């Protein structure tokens, strides 16, 4: 006789998978609208008459806000004594793991400062379109660092995305030329460097999150330990402005909103690393460009032409194709996993959980205790 049906691990995994998909959709949606609003509000804040605020100060204040929020969340989760224990055990007690966050913190701070410089020298639409170069940098670094294998559908999606963005750039390039203030080519170069820094930092952070299986809030605190001093050092570039007007010269309520939106973006990106991946993050940011154009058409009297609509359609199609590529890769890996012998299947369970929807990479790391090499 067959035993009566009882929920097994597969049902729990299905429920967990559904919850993860919903969380992934929520995080990517929030990221899309956060990036769209940040671009529009920052452009508006830099175009206001009067003295402009120091960008290095805005970057530093954003890091301070993020650090304060992380500490408050840890305090809420563990209490004061528990938070001290977490900091002692997970950060001070794992100094080698914590030190690895110095790399993405350096590149993220560089990206933030270059991004503000680009917004000073490029019109908003050119800056938004050019920032999508991070799609290519993210894909390249994902292959080099995470050994991700992109399928033909993925490459088709990336090509469609870039083609759609180029079409929109060609159309907007005629109506949104450089205003003559600042240096257009330096602004363009700084945006390219910022996109490269963002792609590398994001992929490296994804590697740390999945390799170390880090808690999101503890990992954020480890990241902030390095972002704060790097942002302070970056303020030396505005030494003359600090000396003449002080750190908050030119600040307003709009500046505070920009800082808060930047801080929100940092947390959303961290959650994206945990529940999705970097390329999905860049596609969400690309979708924010489409939303940006639609909002500009509705509220800023920007006329969308047939060429603009074609570009928007290509961006949406690219997102659909990339999702199809992920589904195809997930089915392929699931079938391969089911065909393995039980012994090999058990050995690969952990890797399949850490790298869903793709062939899990083998990352060779050095063991802290005896210097031997082990597979993560």
Short mmCIF file of C-alpha atoms in Angstrom, two decimals:
data_model
loop_
_atom_site.label_atom_id
_atom_site.label_comp_id
_atom_site.label_asym_id
_atom_site.label_seq_id
_atom_site.Cartn_x
_atom_site.Cartn_y
_atom_site.Cartn_z
CA UNK A 1 0.00 0.00 0.00
CA UNK A 2 1.15 3.47 -0.81
CA UNK A 3 1.49 5.78 2.18
CA UNK A 4 -0.91 8.74 2.30
CA UNK A 5 0.39 11.84 0.60
CA UNK A 6 2.45 14.12 2.77
CA UNK A 7 4.17 17.36 1.78
CA UNK A 8 7.81 16.71 1.06
CA UNK A 9 10.88 18.80 0.38
CA UNK A 10 9.83 19.36 -3.22
CA UNK A 11 6.67 21.19 -2.11
CA UNK A 12 8.69 23.34 0.26
CA UNK A 13 11.14 24.10 -2.54
CA UNK A 14 8.26 25.07 -4.88
CA UNK A 15 6.82 27.42 -2.26
CA UNK A 16 10.26 28.91 -1.63
CA UNK A 17 10.80 29.30 -5.38
CA UNK A 18 7.49 31.15 -5.75
CA UNK A 19 8.38 33.44 -2.85
CA UNK A 20 11.80 34.12 -4.38
CA UNK A 21 10.26 34.98 -7.75
CA UNK A 22 7.82 37.40 -6.14
CA UNK A 23 10.64 39.00 -4.15
CA UNK A 24 12.75 39.27 -7.31
CA UNK A 25 9.91 40.97 -9.20
CA UNK A 26 9.32 43.40 -6.32
CA UNK A 27 13.00 44.32 -5.99
CA UNK A 28 13.45 44.85 -9.73
CA UNK A 29 10.28 46.97 -9.94
CA UNK A 30 11.41 49.21 -7.08
CA UNK A 31 14.86 49.47 -8.67
CA UNK A 32 13.32 50.56 -11.98
CA UNK A 33 11.30 53.41 -10.49
CA UNK A 34 14.06 54.43 -8.07
CA UNK A 35 16.57 54.78 -10.89
CA UNK A 36 14.08 56.71 -13.03
CA UNK A 37 13.21 59.18 -10.28
CA UNK A 38 16.87 59.56 -9.27
CA UNK A 39 17.86 60.53 -12.82
CA UNK A 40 15.11 63.11 -13.16
CA UNK A 41 15.50 64.63 -9.68
CA UNK A 42 19.30 64.83 -9.95
CA UNK A 43 19.11 66.54 -13.34
CA UNK A 44 16.63 69.02 -11.92
CA UNK A 45 18.78 69.69 -8.83
CA UNK A 46 21.90 70.39 -10.92
CA UNK A 47 19.99 72.76 -13.24
CA UNK A 48 18.59 75.02 -10.51
CA UNK A 49 19.90 78.61 -10.52
CA UNK A 50 22.34 79.68 -7.84
CA UNK A 51 25.31 77.96 -6.29
CA UNK A 52 25.49 74.22 -6.86
CA UNK A 53 26.00 71.77 -4.04
CA UNK A 54 29.27 69.85 -3.78
CA UNK A 55 28.87 66.41 -5.29
CA UNK A 56 31.47 64.83 -3.01
CA UNK A 57 29.46 66.00 0.01
CA UNK A 58 26.30 64.47 -1.46
CA UNK A 59 28.12 61.16 -1.98
CA UNK A 60 29.43 61.17 1.60
CA UNK A 61 26.03 62.01 3.08
CA UNK A 62 24.51 59.17 1.08
CA UNK A 63 27.02 56.76 2.61
CA UNK A 64 26.29 58.11 6.10
CA UNK A 65 22.54 57.60 5.57
CA UNK A 66 23.10 54.02 4.39
CA UNK A 67 25.36 53.25 7.37
CA UNK A 68 22.78 54.66 9.81
CA UNK A 69 19.97 52.60 8.25
CA UNK A 70 22.03 49.38 8.38
CA UNK A 71 22.87 49.93 12.05
CA UNK A 72 19.22 50.64 12.88
CA UNK A 73 18.08 47.46 11.10
CA UNK A 74 20.67 45.36 12.95
CA UNK A 75 19.64 47.02 16.22
CA UNK A 76 16.00 46.17 15.50
CA UNK A 77 16.81 42.57 14.58
CA UNK A 78 19.26 41.71 17.38
CA UNK A 79 18.98 44.38 20.07
CA UNK A 80 21.94 46.39 21.31
CA UNK A 81 23.81 43.46 22.87
CA UNK A 82 23.09 41.19 19.92
CA UNK A 83 24.24 43.84 17.46
CA UNK A 84 27.56 44.14 19.31
CA UNK A 85 27.92 40.37 19.12
CA UNK A 86 27.15 40.33 15.39
CA UNK A 87 29.68 43.08 14.70
CA UNK A 88 32.31 41.31 16.80
CA UNK A 89 31.75 37.84 15.32
CA UNK A 90 30.74 38.54 11.71
CA UNK A 91 32.84 41.62 10.93
CA UNK A 92 35.79 41.83 13.33
CA UNK A 93 36.01 38.05 13.70
CA UNK A 94 36.02 37.56 9.92
CA UNK A 95 38.41 40.34 9.02
CA UNK A 96 39.63 38.61 5.87
CA UNK A 97 36.10 38.28 4.47
CA UNK A 98 35.29 41.86 5.46
CA UNK A 99 38.41 43.18 3.74
CA UNK A 100 37.21 41.77 0.42
CA UNK A 101 34.45 44.41 0.38
CA UNK A 102 37.11 47.11 -0.05
CA UNK A 103 37.23 46.41 -3.79
CA UNK A 104 33.54 47.08 -4.65
CA UNK A 105 33.41 50.02 -2.21
CA UNK A 106 36.26 51.75 -4.03
CA UNK A 107 34.65 51.29 -7.45
CA UNK A 108 31.16 52.24 -6.23
CA UNK A 109 32.44 55.50 -4.72
CA UNK A 110 34.34 56.26 -7.94
CA UNK A 111 31.18 55.58 -9.93
CA UNK A 112 29.05 57.88 -7.74
CA UNK A 113 31.43 60.83 -8.09
CA UNK A 114 31.84 60.34 -11.84
CA UNK A 115 28.08 60.05 -12.24
CA UNK A 116 27.50 63.47 -10.67
CA UNK A 117 30.23 64.93 -12.91
CA UNK A 118 28.53 63.45 -15.96
CA UNK A 119 25.19 64.95 -14.95
CA UNK A 120 26.87 68.37 -14.90
CA UNK A 121 28.20 68.00 -18.44
CA UNK A 122 25.51 65.97 -20.24
CA UNK A 123 21.84 66.61 -20.81
CA UNK A 124 19.55 64.25 -18.85
CA UNK A 125 18.50 62.03 -21.75
CA UNK A 126 22.03 61.62 -23.12
CA UNK A 127 23.24 60.74 -19.62
CA UNK A 128 20.42 58.22 -19.16
CA UNK A 129 21.02 56.52 -22.50
CA UNK A 130 24.82 56.48 -22.18
CA UNK A 131 24.57 54.96 -18.70
CA UNK A 132 23.17 51.79 -20.28
CA UNK A 133 26.70 50.93 -21.39
CA UNK A 134 26.88 49.16 -18.02
CA UNK A 135 24.82 46.36 -19.63
CA UNK A 136 27.80 45.38 -21.76
CA UNK A 137 30.35 45.83 -18.97
CA UNK A 138 28.20 43.75 -16.61
CA UNK A 139 27.84 40.93 -19.15
CA UNK A 140 31.60 40.88 -19.85
CA UNK A 141 32.59 40.88 -16.18
CA UNK A 142 29.94 38.23 -15.42
CA UNK A 143 31.60 35.92 -17.92
CA UNK A 144 35.13 36.69 -16.71
CA UNK A 145 34.54 36.65 -12.93
CA UNK A 146 31.45 34.46 -12.42
CA UNK A 147 32.13 32.26 -15.48
CA UNK A 148 28.53 32.71 -16.57
CA UNK A 149 27.63 31.23 -19.93
CA UNK A 150 25.36 33.48 -21.98
CA UNK A 151 23.14 31.69 -24.45
CA UNK A 152 22.29 32.91 -27.92
CA UNK A 153 19.01 34.27 -26.59
CA UNK A 154 20.94 36.28 -24.00
CA UNK A 155 23.22 37.75 -26.67
CA UNK A 156 20.19 38.51 -28.85
CA UNK A 157 18.61 40.32 -25.90
CA UNK A 158 21.76 42.33 -25.25
CA UNK A 159 22.00 43.26 -28.92
CA UNK A 160 18.35 44.33 -29.07
CA UNK A 161 18.79 46.38 -25.93
CA UNK A 162 21.80 48.27 -27.23
CA UNK A 163 20.18 48.74 -30.64
CA UNK A 164 17.06 50.19 -29.04
CA UNK A 165 19.13 52.54 -26.89
CA UNK A 166 21.17 53.69 -29.90
CA UNK A 167 17.98 54.45 -31.83
CA UNK A 168 16.68 56.55 -28.95
CA UNK A 169 20.06 58.27 -28.57
CA UNK A 170 20.15 59.17 -32.29
CA UNK A 171 16.72 60.75 -32.06
CA UNK A 172 17.33 62.60 -28.81
CA UNK A 173 20.79 63.65 -29.95
CA UNK A 174 19.22 66.09 -32.39
CA UNK A 175 16.91 67.67 -29.81
CA UNK A 176 19.16 67.51 -26.73
CA UNK A 177 22.57 68.76 -27.76
CA UNK A 178 25.16 69.92 -25.28
CA UNK A 179 24.16 73.20 -23.68
CA UNK A 180 27.69 74.54 -23.90
CA UNK A 181 28.15 74.50 -20.15
CA UNK A 182 31.01 72.25 -19.07
CA UNK A 183 32.74 69.75 -21.31
CA UNK A 184 30.53 67.35 -23.25
CA UNK A 185 33.31 64.88 -24.13
CA UNK A 186 34.69 64.76 -20.59
CA UNK A 187 31.17 64.14 -19.37
CA UNK A 188 30.79 61.32 -21.88
CA UNK A 189 34.15 59.82 -20.90
CA UNK A 190 33.32 60.02 -17.20
CA UNK A 191 30.03 58.20 -17.84
CA UNK A 192 31.85 55.41 -19.71
CA UNK A 193 34.33 55.01 -16.83
CA UNK A 194 31.45 55.10 -14.34
CA UNK A 195 29.63 52.35 -16.25
CA UNK A 196 32.75 50.20 -16.31
CA UNK A 197 33.29 50.73 -12.57
CA UNK A 198 29.65 49.93 -11.87
CA UNK A 199 29.77 46.72 -13.90
CA UNK A 200 32.91 45.45 -12.20
CA UNK A 201 31.81 46.43 -8.68
CA UNK A 202 28.37 44.90 -9.14
CA UNK A 203 29.67 41.57 -10.43
CA UNK A 204 32.35 41.40 -7.72
CA UNK A 205 29.72 42.13 -5.07
CA UNK A 206 27.48 39.41 -6.51
CA UNK A 207 30.40 37.00 -6.23
CA UNK A 208 30.89 37.91 -2.56
CA UNK A 209 27.18 37.60 -1.74
CA UNK A 210 26.87 34.16 -3.28
CA UNK A 211 30.30 32.82 -2.39
CA UNK A 212 30.22 33.89 1.26
CA UNK A 213 26.44 33.35 1.59
CA UNK A 214 26.34 36.68 3.39
CA UNK A 215 23.42 38.23 5.21
CA UNK A 216 22.31 41.31 3.27
CA UNK A 217 22.50 43.74 6.19
CA UNK A 218 25.81 42.46 7.55
CA UNK A 219 27.29 42.59 4.05
CA UNK A 220 26.04 46.17 3.68
CA UNK A 221 27.75 47.12 6.94
CA UNK A 222 30.97 45.50 5.74
CA UNK A 223 30.67 47.48 2.52
CA UNK A 224 30.03 50.73 4.38
CA UNK A 225 33.15 50.29 6.50
CA UNK A 226 35.15 51.00 3.35
CA UNK A 227 32.75 53.29 1.48
CA UNK A 228 32.81 55.92 4.26
CA UNK A 229 36.60 56.53 4.33
CA UNK A 230 36.82 56.42 0.53
CA UNK A 231 34.01 59.01 0.24
CA UNK A 232 35.77 61.20 2.82
CA UNK A 233 38.99 61.03 0.84
CA UNK A 234 37.08 61.98 -2.34
CA UNK A 235 36.06 65.25 -0.70
CA UNK A 236 39.64 66.47 -1.13
CA UNK A 237 38.77 67.05 -4.79
CA UNK A 238 36.37 69.81 -3.63
CA UNK A 239 38.81 71.35 -1.16
CA UNK A 240 38.39 74.87 -2.57
CA UNK A 241 34.61 74.71 -2.36
CA UNK A 242 34.76 73.33 1.17
CA UNK A 243 37.08 76.14 2.21
CA UNK A 244 34.98 78.90 0.64
CA UNK A 245 31.41 77.85 1.44
CA UNK A 246 31.49 74.85 3.74
CA UNK A 247 30.28 71.29 3.09
CA UNK A 248 26.56 72.17 2.79
CA UNK A 249 26.85 75.18 0.54
CA UNK A 250 24.11 75.15 -2.12
CA UNK A 251 22.06 72.45 -0.39
CA UNK A 252 18.26 72.46 -0.53
CA UNK A 253 15.35 70.10 0.00
CA UNK A 254 15.87 68.72 -3.51
CA UNK A 255 19.48 67.86 -2.62
CA UNK A 256 18.28 65.89 0.40
CA UNK A 257 15.85 64.00 -1.85
CA UNK A 258 18.70 63.15 -4.22
CA UNK A 259 20.77 61.80 -1.31
CA UNK A 260 17.87 59.69 -0.02
CA UNK A 261 17.15 58.25 -3.48
CA UNK A 262 20.84 57.39 -3.87
CA UNK A 263 20.84 55.65 -0.50
CA UNK A 264 17.69 53.70 -1.42
CA UNK A 265 19.39 52.61 -4.63
CA UNK A 266 22.28 51.13 -2.67
CA UNK A 267 19.96 48.88 -0.66
CA UNK A 268 17.92 47.89 -3.68
CA UNK A 269 21.09 46.90 -5.54
CA UNK A 270 22.17 44.78 -2.56
CA UNK A 271 18.81 43.00 -2.54
CA UNK A 272 19.14 42.50 -6.30
CA UNK A 273 22.45 40.72 -5.72
CA UNK A 274 20.68 38.39 -3.29
CA UNK A 275 17.47 37.63 -5.17
CA UNK A 276 18.42 38.15 -8.83
CA UNK A 277 21.66 38.86 -10.66
CA UNK A 278 23.56 41.77 -12.13
CA UNK A 279 22.33 41.49 -15.71
CA UNK A 280 18.71 41.45 -14.55
CA UNK A 281 19.58 44.54 -12.53
CA UNK A 282 20.91 46.32 -15.61
CA UNK A 283 17.79 45.40 -17.58
CA UNK A 284 15.65 46.88 -14.80
CA UNK A 285 17.69 50.07 -15.06
CA UNK A 286 17.18 50.00 -18.83
CA UNK A 287 13.44 49.75 -18.30
CA UNK A 288 13.71 52.82 -16.07
CA UNK A 289 15.00 54.69 -19.12
CA UNK A 290 11.78 53.86 -20.93
CA UNK A 291 9.74 55.03 -17.92
CA UNK A 292 11.88 58.17 -17.84
CA UNK A 293 11.00 58.96 -21.45
CA UNK A 294 7.30 58.34 -20.86
CA UNK A 295 7.24 60.58 -17.78
CA UNK A 296 9.19 63.25 -19.64
CA UNK A 297 6.60 63.11 -22.40
CA UNK A 298 3.74 63.39 -19.90
CA UNK A 299 5.08 66.05 -17.55
CA UNK A 300 8.07 67.77 -19.19
CA UNK A 301 6.61 68.45 -22.66
CA UNK A 302 8.99 66.07 -24.46
CA UNK A 303 7.43 64.77 -27.67
CA UNK A 304 7.95 61.07 -28.35
CA UNK A 305 8.42 60.33 -32.05
CA UNK A 306 7.96 57.08 -33.95
CA UNK A 307 11.70 56.49 -33.58
CA UNK A 308 11.42 56.81 -29.82
CA UNK A 309 8.56 54.32 -29.72
CA UNK A 310 10.63 51.88 -31.80
CA UNK A 311 13.46 52.16 -29.29
CA UNK A 312 11.09 51.57 -26.38
CA UNK A 313 9.65 48.49 -28.12
CA UNK A 314 13.17 47.09 -28.65
CA UNK A 315 14.07 47.59 -24.97
CA UNK A 316 10.90 45.80 -23.86
CA UNK A 317 11.52 42.99 -26.37
CA UNK A 318 15.07 42.62 -25.09
CA UNK A 319 13.78 42.18 -21.54
CA UNK A 320 11.33 39.49 -22.68
CA UNK A 321 14.05 37.64 -24.62
CA UNK A 322 16.40 37.71 -21.64
CA UNK A 323 13.68 36.23 -19.41
CA UNK A 324 13.16 33.50 -22.01
CA UNK A 325 16.89 32.77 -21.93
CA UNK A 326 16.81 32.44 -18.15
CA UNK A 327 13.84 30.06 -18.29
CA UNK A 328 15.56 27.92 -20.92
CA UNK A 329 18.78 27.75 -18.89
CA UNK A 330 16.83 26.83 -15.74
CA UNK A 331 15.07 23.94 -17.50
CA UNK A 332 18.34 22.71 -18.96
CA UNK A 333 20.10 22.72 -15.59
CA UNK A 334 17.13 21.08 -13.89
CA UNK A 335 17.09 18.25 -16.43
CA UNK A 336 20.87 17.83 -16.14
CA UNK A 337 20.61 17.77 -12.35
CA UNK A 338 17.86 15.12 -12.40
CA UNK A 339 19.90 12.90 -14.72
CA UNK A 340 22.88 12.81 -12.34
CA UNK A 341 23.45 9.82 -10.05
CA UNK A 342 22.23 10.35 -6.48
CA UNK A 343 25.75 10.74 -5.09
CA UNK A 344 26.70 13.43 -7.58
CA UNK A 345 23.29 15.06 -7.22
CA UNK A 346 23.79 15.48 -3.48
CA UNK A 347 27.23 16.99 -3.96
CA UNK A 348 25.84 19.60 -6.31
CA UNK A 349 22.73 20.62 -4.35
CA UNK A 350 24.43 23.49 -2.54
CA UNK A 351 25.87 24.94 -5.72
CA UNK A 352 22.54 24.71 -7.51
CA UNK A 353 20.91 26.67 -4.68
CA UNK A 354 23.58 29.37 -4.74
CA UNK A 355 23.56 29.77 -8.52
CA UNK A 356 19.96 29.17 -9.67
CA UNK A 357 19.23 29.15 -13.35
CA UNK A 358 22.82 28.66 -14.50
CA UNK A 359 25.68 26.20 -14.50
CA UNK A 360 27.28 26.70 -11.06
CA UNK A 361 30.83 27.97 -11.41
CA UNK A 362 33.70 26.37 -9.54
CA UNK A 363 35.51 29.08 -7.61
CA UNK A 364 38.87 28.17 -6.12
CA UNK A 365 39.53 29.95 -2.85
CA UNK A 366 42.30 29.72 -0.30
CA UNK A 367 41.41 28.16 3.01
CA UNK A 368 42.00 30.48 5.96
CA UNK A 369 43.30 27.77 8.26
CA UNK A 370 45.99 25.87 6.40
CA UNK A 371 46.42 27.68 3.11
CA UNK A 372 45.04 24.75 1.11
CA UNK A 373 42.80 25.25 -1.91
CA UNK A 374 39.16 24.30 -1.74
CA UNK A 375 36.19 24.57 -4.09
CA UNK A 376 33.41 27.01 -3.26
#
